[in-house]
Short mmCIF file of C-alpha atoms in Angstrom, two decimals:
data_model
loop_
_atom_site.label_atom_id
_atom_site.label_comp_id
_atom_site.label_asym_id
_atom_site.label_seq_id
_atom_site.Cartn_x
_atom_site.Cartn_y
_atom_site.Cartn_z
CA UNK A 185 159.12 3.39 -145.43
CA UNK A 186 161.61 5.46 -143.72
CA UNK A 187 162.25 5.52 -140.12
CA UNK A 188 163.79 8.49 -137.97
CA UNK A 189 165.18 8.11 -134.85
CA UNK A 190 163.34 10.53 -132.55
CA UNK A 191 166.83 10.94 -130.47
CA UNK A 192 168.68 12.26 -133.39
CA UNK A 193 166.22 15.45 -133.76
CA UNK A 194 165.49 16.15 -129.96
CA UNK A 195 168.71 15.17 -128.15
CA UNK A 196 171.97 16.79 -128.50
CA UNK A 197 174.54 14.13 -129.55
CA UNK A 198 176.94 13.16 -126.68
CA UNK A 199 179.59 11.67 -129.15
CA UNK A 200 180.86 12.91 -132.64
CA UNK A 201 180.67 10.72 -135.79
CA UNK A 202 183.72 12.33 -136.71
CA UNK A 203 185.68 10.35 -134.32
CA UNK A 204 184.54 7.13 -136.25
CA UNK A 205 185.56 8.47 -139.48
CA UNK A 206 188.99 9.62 -138.07
CA UNK A 207 189.62 5.99 -136.75
CA UNK A 208 188.75 4.62 -140.16
CA UNK A 209 191.08 7.08 -141.62
CA UNK A 210 193.88 5.96 -139.38
CA UNK A 211 193.15 2.18 -140.29
CA UNK A 212 193.38 3.26 -144.02
CA UNK A 213 196.44 5.14 -143.77
CA UNK A 214 198.61 2.00 -143.23
CA UNK A 215 197.02 0.48 -146.33
CA UNK A 216 198.22 3.21 -148.38
CA UNK A 217 201.67 3.26 -146.65
CA UNK A 218 202.05 -0.85 -147.61
CA UNK A 219 200.93 -0.02 -151.34
CA UNK A 220 203.43 2.88 -151.72
CA UNK A 221 206.40 1.72 -149.73
CA UNK A 222 206.53 -1.50 -151.73
CA UNK A 223 207.02 0.71 -155.02
CA UNK A 224 209.62 3.07 -153.26
CA UNK A 225 211.63 -0.41 -151.96
CA UNK A 226 211.59 -2.06 -155.54
CA UNK A 227 214.72 -0.63 -156.62
CA UNK A 228 216.41 -1.61 -153.48
CA UNK A 229 215.13 -4.97 -153.70
CA UNK A 230 216.19 -5.38 -157.14
CA UNK A 231 219.75 -4.27 -155.98
CA UNK A 232 219.89 -6.55 -153.07
CA UNK A 233 222.47 -8.98 -154.00
CA UNK A 234 221.87 -11.99 -151.70
CA UNK A 235 218.48 -12.59 -152.97
CA UNK A 236 219.38 -11.57 -156.74
CA UNK A 237 215.74 -10.68 -157.91
CA UNK A 238 214.81 -9.64 -161.38
CA UNK A 239 212.17 -7.36 -162.14
CA UNK A 240 209.48 -9.83 -163.04
CA UNK A 241 210.20 -11.83 -159.91
CA UNK A 242 209.95 -8.38 -157.74
CA UNK A 243 206.80 -7.76 -159.59
CA UNK A 244 205.43 -11.25 -158.89
CA UNK A 245 206.34 -10.82 -154.95
CA UNK A 246 204.50 -7.64 -155.09
CA UNK A 247 201.53 -8.95 -156.30
CA UNK A 248 201.32 -11.68 -153.47
CA UNK A 249 199.70 -9.22 -150.94
CA UNK A 250 197.49 -8.28 -153.46
CA UNK A 251 196.44 -11.79 -154.01
CA UNK A 252 196.04 -12.03 -150.19
CA UNK A 253 193.75 -8.92 -150.25
CA UNK A 254 191.70 -10.43 -153.03
CA UNK A 255 190.67 -13.36 -150.65
CA UNK A 256 190.59 -11.18 -147.51
CA UNK A 257 188.16 -8.58 -148.96
CA UNK A 258 185.63 -11.03 -150.07
CA UNK A 259 185.76 -13.52 -147.23
CA UNK A 260 186.21 -10.84 -144.41
CA UNK A 261 183.85 -8.30 -146.30
CA UNK A 262 181.52 -11.04 -145.83
CA UNK A 263 182.09 -11.81 -142.49
CA UNK A 264 181.77 -8.05 -141.45
CA UNK A 265 178.05 -8.27 -142.21
CA UNK A 266 177.93 -11.31 -140.11
CA UNK A 267 180.15 -10.89 -136.89
CA UNK A 268 180.23 -7.02 -137.05
CA UNK A 269 182.39 -4.11 -138.30
CA UNK A 270 184.12 -3.35 -135.01
CA UNK A 271 185.69 -7.09 -134.40
CA UNK A 272 186.62 -7.32 -138.08
CA UNK A 273 188.57 -4.00 -137.91
CA UNK A 274 190.67 -4.80 -134.92
CA UNK A 275 191.81 -8.33 -135.86
CA UNK A 276 192.41 -7.13 -139.52
CA UNK A 277 194.71 -4.40 -138.47
CA UNK A 278 196.32 -6.36 -135.65
CA UNK A 279 197.36 -9.35 -137.82
CA UNK A 280 198.33 -7.23 -140.92
CA UNK A 281 200.83 -5.25 -138.48
CA UNK A 282 202.03 -8.60 -137.00
CA UNK A 283 202.97 -10.06 -140.49
CA UNK A 284 204.31 -6.67 -141.56
CA UNK A 285 207.07 -7.29 -138.90
CA UNK A 286 207.37 -10.62 -140.11
CA UNK A 287 207.87 -9.71 -143.58
CA UNK A 288 210.58 -7.27 -142.47
CA UNK A 289 212.39 -9.93 -140.94
CA UNK A 290 212.11 -12.75 -143.57
CA UNK A 291 215.53 -14.28 -144.38
CA UNK A 292 214.52 -15.62 -147.81
CA UNK A 293 212.52 -14.14 -150.74
CA UNK A 294 210.13 -17.06 -150.51
CA UNK A 295 209.35 -16.36 -146.87
CA UNK A 296 209.25 -12.85 -147.78
CA UNK A 297 206.50 -13.53 -150.30
CA UNK A 298 204.59 -15.68 -147.87
CA UNK A 299 204.22 -13.04 -145.22
CA UNK A 300 203.40 -10.40 -148.01
CA UNK A 301 200.62 -12.93 -149.00
CA UNK A 302 199.15 -13.64 -145.55
CA UNK A 303 199.68 -9.68 -144.46
CA UNK A 304 197.16 -8.98 -147.43
CA UNK A 305 194.72 -11.35 -146.05
CA UNK A 306 194.25 -9.04 -142.89
CA UNK A 307 194.74 -5.90 -145.02
CA UNK A 308 191.93 -6.99 -147.38
CA UNK A 309 189.24 -6.63 -144.75
CA UNK A 310 190.10 -3.17 -143.40
CA UNK A 311 188.87 -1.56 -146.52
CA UNK A 312 185.41 -2.50 -146.80
CA UNK A 313 184.95 -2.17 -143.08
CA UNK A 314 186.20 1.30 -142.95
CA UNK A 315 183.88 2.17 -145.92
CA UNK A 316 181.10 0.80 -144.46
CA UNK A 317 181.40 2.32 -141.22
CA UNK A 318 182.19 5.70 -142.48
CA UNK A 319 179.01 5.67 -144.69
CA UNK A 320 176.88 4.45 -141.86
CA UNK A 321 178.06 6.94 -139.60
CA UNK A 322 177.81 9.94 -142.27
CA UNK A 323 174.62 11.86 -142.84
CA UNK A 324 173.18 11.20 -146.39
CA UNK A 325 174.20 14.37 -148.13
CA UNK A 326 178.08 13.99 -146.98
CA UNK A 327 178.25 10.17 -147.70
CA UNK A 328 180.63 10.47 -150.48
CA UNK A 329 182.59 13.44 -149.21
CA UNK A 330 183.14 11.87 -145.74
CA UNK A 331 183.99 8.59 -147.60
CA UNK A 332 186.57 10.25 -149.79
CA UNK A 333 187.93 12.28 -146.75
CA UNK A 334 188.37 8.98 -144.86
CA UNK A 335 189.94 7.12 -147.72
CA UNK A 336 192.27 10.38 -148.31
CA UNK A 337 194.11 8.27 -145.61
CA UNK A 338 195.24 5.75 -148.27
CA UNK A 339 197.03 8.79 -150.11
CA UNK A 340 198.29 10.23 -146.70
CA UNK A 341 199.82 6.76 -146.21
CA UNK A 342 201.32 7.01 -149.51
CA UNK A 343 202.62 10.37 -148.70
CA UNK A 344 204.14 9.18 -145.60
CA UNK A 345 205.81 6.31 -147.38
CA UNK A 346 207.27 8.65 -149.89
CA UNK A 347 208.67 11.07 -147.45
CA UNK A 348 209.75 8.53 -145.16
CA UNK A 349 211.69 6.70 -148.04
CA UNK A 350 213.19 9.99 -149.19
CA UNK A 351 214.40 10.40 -145.68
CA UNK A 352 215.25 6.98 -144.56
CA UNK A 353 215.54 4.19 -147.17
CA UNK A 354 219.09 4.87 -147.77
CA UNK A 355 219.86 4.10 -143.95
CA UNK A 356 217.13 1.82 -142.78
CA UNK A 357 216.97 -0.48 -146.17
CA UNK A 358 213.84 -2.02 -147.46
CA UNK A 359 213.49 -4.16 -144.08
CA UNK A 360 213.31 -1.17 -142.10
CA UNK A 361 210.71 0.73 -144.30
CA UNK A 362 208.68 -2.70 -143.94
CA UNK A 363 209.00 -2.88 -140.06
CA UNK A 364 207.20 0.60 -139.86
CA UNK A 365 204.13 -1.16 -140.95
CA UNK A 366 203.84 -2.90 -137.51
CA UNK A 367 203.14 0.73 -135.92
CA UNK A 368 199.38 0.06 -135.88
CA UNK A 369 199.60 -2.74 -133.51
CA UNK A 370 200.56 -0.37 -130.68
CA UNK A 371 198.99 2.93 -132.18
CA UNK A 372 195.78 2.19 -133.73
CA UNK A 373 194.47 -1.06 -132.33
CA UNK A 374 194.02 0.19 -128.67
CA UNK A 375 192.21 3.46 -130.08
CA UNK A 376 189.54 1.22 -131.94
CA UNK A 377 189.20 -0.93 -128.92
CA UNK A 378 188.55 1.90 -126.50
CA UNK A 379 186.67 4.39 -129.08
CA UNK A 380 185.14 2.58 -132.05
CA UNK A 381 181.30 1.56 -132.06
CA UNK A 382 179.47 -1.18 -133.62
CA UNK A 383 177.49 -0.40 -136.78
CA UNK A 384 173.71 0.37 -135.93
CA UNK A 385 172.87 -1.09 -139.27
CA UNK A 386 174.52 -4.23 -138.17
CA UNK A 387 173.01 -4.32 -134.89
CA UNK A 388 169.57 -3.80 -136.16
CA UNK A 389 170.16 -6.70 -138.78
CA UNK A 390 170.98 -8.82 -135.88
CA UNK A 391 168.01 -8.00 -133.79
CA UNK A 392 169.63 -5.75 -131.45
CA UNK A 393 167.35 -2.90 -131.90
CA UNK A 394 167.84 -1.18 -128.73
CA UNK A 395 171.55 -1.25 -129.05
CA UNK A 396 171.43 0.30 -132.38
CA UNK A 397 169.02 3.17 -131.20
CA UNK A 398 171.22 3.79 -128.51
CA UNK A 399 174.09 4.52 -130.67
CA UNK A 400 172.13 6.49 -133.17
CA UNK A 401 170.99 8.55 -130.36
CA UNK A 402 174.62 9.13 -129.01
CA UNK A 403 175.96 9.94 -132.47
CA UNK A 404 173.14 11.97 -133.84
CA UNK A 405 172.63 9.78 -136.82
CA UNK A 406 169.78 10.50 -139.27
CA UNK A 407 168.53 6.94 -139.88
CA UNK A 408 167.01 4.27 -137.62
CA UNK A 409 167.50 0.94 -139.42
CA UNK A 410 163.88 -0.85 -139.91
CA UNK A 411 162.89 -3.90 -138.17
CA UNK A 412 164.45 -6.97 -139.67
CA UNK A 413 161.70 -8.59 -142.09
CA UNK A 414 161.27 -11.89 -143.55
CA UNK A 415 162.74 -11.93 -147.02
CA UNK A 416 165.71 -9.42 -146.25
CA UNK A 417 168.88 -9.69 -147.78
CA UNK A 418 170.35 -11.55 -144.68
CA UNK A 419 167.68 -14.23 -144.65
CA UNK A 420 167.75 -14.88 -148.47
CA UNK A 421 171.92 -14.97 -148.48
CA UNK A 422 173.75 -11.80 -149.24
CA UNK A 423 175.73 -13.22 -152.05
CA UNK A 424 172.78 -14.59 -153.63
CA UNK A 425 170.76 -10.96 -153.37
CA UNK A 426 173.76 -9.39 -154.87
CA UNK A 427 174.42 -11.99 -157.65
CA UNK A 428 170.88 -12.13 -159.21
CA UNK A 429 168.68 -9.88 -161.08
CA UNK A 430 169.53 -6.39 -161.83
CA UNK A 431 172.02 -6.17 -159.10
CA UNK A 432 174.10 -8.87 -160.96
CA UNK A 433 174.55 -6.47 -163.70
CA UNK A 434 175.60 -3.51 -161.48
CA UNK A 435 178.04 -5.94 -159.45
CA UNK A 436 179.63 -7.07 -162.52
CA UNK A 437 180.31 -3.40 -163.89
CA UNK A 438 181.42 -2.27 -160.31
CA UNK A 439 184.14 -5.14 -160.59
CA UNK A 440 185.15 -4.11 -163.92
CA UNK A 441 185.54 -0.65 -162.69
CA UNK A 442 187.31 -1.67 -159.47
CA UNK A 443 189.84 -3.96 -161.51
CA UNK A 444 190.60 -0.90 -163.75
CA UNK A 445 190.85 1.50 -160.59
CA UNK A 446 193.14 -0.98 -158.84
CA UNK A 447 195.18 -1.49 -162.13
CA UNK A 448 195.96 2.30 -162.31
CA UNK A 449 196.50 2.29 -158.51
CA UNK A 450 198.83 -0.39 -157.64
CA UNK A 451 200.50 -0.58 -161.03
CA UNK A 452 201.47 3.09 -160.91
CA UNK A 453 202.64 3.23 -157.32
CA UNK A 454 204.49 0.06 -157.37
CA UNK A 455 206.25 1.01 -160.89
CA UNK A 456 206.38 4.60 -161.17
CA UNK A 457 209.60 5.17 -159.35
CA UNK A 458 211.02 2.39 -161.77
CA UNK A 459 209.53 4.02 -164.99
CA UNK A 460 210.81 7.39 -164.03
CA UNK A 461 214.36 6.06 -163.47
CA UNK A 462 214.03 4.31 -166.90
CA UNK A 463 213.10 7.61 -168.34
CA UNK A 464 216.22 9.31 -167.12
CA UNK A 465 215.07 10.99 -163.75
CA UNK A 466 217.15 10.10 -160.63
CA UNK A 467 215.97 7.79 -157.70
CA UNK A 468 215.33 10.64 -155.67
CA UNK A 469 213.28 12.60 -158.43
CA UNK A 470 211.28 9.63 -158.94
CA UNK A 471 210.35 9.09 -155.38
CA UNK A 472 209.25 12.72 -155.48
CA UNK A 473 206.96 11.99 -158.42
CA UNK A 474 205.40 9.34 -156.19
CA UNK A 475 204.98 11.83 -153.43
CA UNK A 476 203.06 14.02 -156.16
CA UNK A 477 200.88 11.19 -157.12
CA UNK A 478 199.39 10.83 -153.78
CA UNK A 479 199.39 14.59 -153.19
CA UNK A 480 197.13 15.08 -156.14
CA UNK A 481 194.97 12.12 -155.18
CA UNK A 482 194.15 13.76 -151.89
CA UNK A 483 193.44 17.44 -153.12
CA UNK A 484 191.62 16.03 -156.39
CA UNK A 485 189.33 13.47 -154.43
CA UNK A 486 188.20 15.95 -151.84
CA UNK A 487 187.03 18.49 -154.64
CA UNK A 488 185.35 15.65 -156.76
CA UNK A 489 183.77 13.81 -153.88
CA UNK A 490 181.92 17.03 -152.95
CA UNK A 491 180.48 17.24 -156.78
CA UNK A 492 179.69 13.40 -156.05
CA UNK A 493 177.60 14.19 -153.53
CA UNK A 494 175.87 17.04 -155.39
CA UNK A 495 175.58 15.67 -158.76
CA UNK A 496 176.03 11.95 -158.41
CA UNK A 497 179.08 9.84 -158.29
CA UNK A 498 178.62 8.28 -161.86
CA UNK A 499 179.78 11.19 -164.02
CA UNK A 500 182.27 12.69 -161.47
CA UNK A 501 184.14 9.24 -161.27
CA UNK A 502 184.11 8.63 -165.19
CA UNK A 503 185.72 12.08 -165.68
CA UNK A 504 188.45 10.91 -163.12
CA UNK A 505 189.30 7.94 -165.02
CA UNK A 506 189.45 9.95 -168.29
CA UNK A 507 191.80 12.31 -166.82
CA UNK A 508 194.16 9.91 -165.65
CA UNK A 509 194.31 8.38 -169.11
CA UNK A 510 195.11 11.47 -171.08
CA UNK A 511 197.56 12.56 -168.59
CA UNK A 512 199.33 9.22 -168.80
CA UNK A 513 199.45 9.43 -172.58
CA UNK A 514 200.70 13.08 -172.38
CA UNK A 515 203.47 11.84 -170.14
CA UNK A 516 204.54 9.35 -172.27
CA UNK A 517 205.28 11.73 -175.13
CA UNK A 518 208.32 12.74 -173.41
CA UNK A 519 208.41 16.33 -174.38
CA UNK A 520 206.85 17.97 -171.47
CA UNK A 521 208.85 20.36 -169.38
CA UNK A 522 209.57 19.12 -165.73
CA UNK A 523 206.99 21.48 -164.13
CA UNK A 524 204.05 20.28 -166.46
CA UNK A 525 205.26 16.45 -165.75
CA UNK A 526 204.90 17.13 -162.07
CA UNK A 527 201.20 18.46 -162.93
CA UNK A 528 200.55 15.67 -164.91
CA UNK A 529 201.76 13.17 -162.39
CA UNK A 530 199.33 14.95 -159.72
CA UNK A 531 196.44 14.43 -162.18
CA UNK A 532 197.28 10.68 -162.46
CA UNK A 533 196.85 10.56 -158.83
CA UNK A 534 194.03 12.47 -158.94
CA UNK A 535 192.69 9.87 -161.69
CA UNK A 536 193.66 6.68 -160.17
CA UNK A 537 193.47 6.73 -156.31
CA UNK A 538 190.87 9.45 -156.59
CA UNK A 539 188.63 7.29 -159.16
CA UNK A 540 189.19 4.26 -157.25
CA UNK A 541 187.82 5.84 -153.87
CA UNK A 542 184.89 7.37 -155.77
CA UNK A 543 184.21 3.97 -157.22
CA UNK A 544 184.21 2.72 -153.57
CA UNK A 545 181.76 5.50 -152.42
CA UNK A 546 179.63 4.75 -155.59
CA UNK A 547 179.13 1.08 -154.53
CA UNK A 548 178.72 1.93 -150.61
CA UNK A 549 175.81 4.36 -151.51
CA UNK A 550 174.43 2.20 -154.20
CA UNK A 551 173.86 -1.10 -151.93
CA UNK A 552 171.70 -1.17 -148.71
CA UNK A 553 173.01 -1.42 -145.39
CA UNK A 554 172.32 -5.15 -144.98
CA UNK A 555 174.46 -5.83 -147.89
CA UNK A 556 176.91 -3.08 -148.08
CA UNK A 557 179.97 -4.68 -146.83
CA UNK A 558 179.64 -7.53 -148.73
CA UNK A 559 179.09 -5.91 -152.03
CA UNK A 560 182.28 -3.75 -151.04
CA UNK A 561 184.22 -6.86 -150.30
CA UNK A 562 183.12 -8.27 -153.56
CA UNK A 563 184.12 -5.13 -155.44
CA UNK A 564 187.54 -4.56 -153.84
CA UNK A 565 188.21 -8.39 -153.91
CA UNK A 566 187.64 -8.79 -157.37
CA UNK A 567 189.45 -5.65 -158.12
CA UNK A 568 192.82 -7.16 -156.69
CA UNK A 569 192.73 -9.10 -160.00
CA UNK A 570 193.60 -5.52 -161.56
CA UNK A 571 196.22 -5.00 -158.81
CA UNK A 572 197.88 -8.41 -159.12
CA UNK A 573 198.04 -7.99 -162.99
CA UNK A 574 199.54 -4.43 -162.82
CA UNK A 575 202.14 -5.31 -160.52
CA UNK A 576 203.37 -8.45 -162.01
CA UNK A 577 202.58 -7.03 -165.52
CA UNK A 578 204.49 -4.03 -164.92
CA UNK A 579 207.56 -6.28 -164.07
CA UNK A 580 207.17 -7.78 -167.26
CA UNK A 581 206.82 -4.29 -168.95
CA UNK A 582 209.86 -3.00 -167.52
CA UNK A 583 211.80 -6.18 -168.60
CA UNK A 584 210.53 -5.82 -172.10
CA UNK A 585 212.27 -2.49 -172.52
CA UNK A 586 209.29 -0.99 -175.19
CA UNK A 587 210.31 2.68 -174.77
CA UNK A 588 208.71 5.33 -172.57
CA UNK A 589 205.51 6.03 -174.35
CA UNK A 590 204.40 2.42 -174.11
CA UNK A 591 205.71 2.45 -170.60
CA UNK A 592 203.23 5.22 -169.63
CA UNK A 593 200.34 4.98 -172.04
CA UNK A 594 199.63 1.27 -171.80
CA UNK A 595 197.96 2.29 -168.33
CA UNK A 596 195.53 4.37 -170.08
CA UNK A 597 193.51 1.53 -171.54
CA UNK A 598 192.35 0.83 -167.89
CA UNK A 599 191.24 4.16 -167.34
CA UNK A 600 189.41 3.96 -170.88
CA UNK A 601 187.59 1.00 -169.71
CA UNK A 602 186.97 2.20 -166.34
CA UNK A 603 184.96 5.32 -167.74
CA UNK A 604 182.79 2.66 -169.92
CA UNK A 605 182.18 0.48 -166.86
CA UNK A 606 181.05 3.44 -164.36
CA UNK A 607 178.87 5.04 -167.10
CA UNK A 608 177.04 1.63 -167.94
CA UNK A 609 175.91 0.85 -164.16
CA UNK A 610 172.12 0.75 -164.18
CA UNK A 611 170.32 3.30 -161.79
CA UNK A 612 169.82 1.83 -158.38
CA UNK A 613 166.19 0.51 -157.94
CA UNK A 614 163.54 2.84 -156.38
CA UNK A 615 163.42 0.69 -153.31
CA UNK A 616 167.15 0.93 -152.57
CA UNK A 617 168.56 3.80 -150.39
CA UNK A 618 169.60 6.99 -152.17
CA UNK A 619 172.14 5.06 -154.23
CA UNK A 620 173.08 7.23 -156.95
CA UNK A 621 174.34 9.77 -154.62
CA UNK A 622 172.32 12.58 -156.15
CA UNK A 623 171.52 15.67 -154.52
CA UNK A 624 169.73 14.82 -151.06
CA UNK A 625 166.20 15.29 -150.84
CA UNK A 626 164.50 17.91 -148.56
CA UNK A 627 164.94 15.47 -145.73
CA UNK A 628 167.98 13.54 -144.42
CA UNK A 629 165.72 10.52 -143.85
CA UNK A 630 166.93 7.61 -146.05
CA UNK A 631 165.43 4.30 -146.48
CA UNK A 632 167.48 1.35 -145.32
CA UNK A 633 166.82 -2.25 -145.83
#
């Protein structure tokens, strides 16, 4: 049964849900910054004589943060459905910021890697929380678009990292670039404390229905979560709900798609500058390509997410993966003019970062409000396997000197697997909320568990 809040139709909202989405956007910006800044500083790390790191060691250290995010996304994503989105968001960002500062001041590569891992624990909790909040504060016919708009902060952070690296890497060094990751502690956390509301879906699941109704009225939201009933997911156990029956098959396929998406995102954002240097481009040019990747991601995903809201995320996400795979193979041929290379790099950005954003939106709209953050945490956490393998494997790839065609086209394998995984996801059960992201019904009312 669908529930509609009378306040949402009779009272003008006092607050804008756009504020919530913007706060989530700010949080994600620094996730994107952390991802891309490490790729930008790889050449500096390799050239840092006191540590004497090899390409394989640098790739391994880069993967430590992803290992932390693997654990953080699953555990903190689960805690988000227990203690609330608001608390988790603030604590995750504060801990990440502090540890980025410690990473910048690390005196040895061992401590550098340890702090990267611990920073990843905090950062791992940001993404599922931000996605869950964005979906819950969006109208049903704008969920994919708003999620993409919010998650474009990931690419915006990457653009900032590339631009700042172009301007300041030579003077600040890799330590200074990492220290900038501490900015959220003073610039973002206070805003979250003052402006970020709690999720009404979480409040209703915890029995605080009056608080949920007030937030729904304040923000003019479409849905009012129903009274919690015996047998709902929280009573049965969120993990057990997601890992049994038909949902288990969906979770496995979403995890495979997440692994593929993060293989492309983290592998290319970390190693693209070095791959372009190997392909005889200058370091400045390689950083420009990194900038282009993230611009392509922002532009492409804002268009594709609107299509996902209208036609459903399945086919749109599969096309995104396919575009990145084709573009990577063409880049590996080494015969493309410079202008075409920039275009192909932009397509890769759309099909890697863009596909991962669409996968996240697909997951968020597929599962019910009671298990949404947990499902996102599992998908993003397991997906970090791809990120870890990509970053460490990229170092092995660079060290092997296999040639430009293999250096680029090998990443297309992940894109191809991603296409198959997304297309194989079973249709959401009829009892679930409008999970396929299909065109909205005549009413914005949506069934929530």
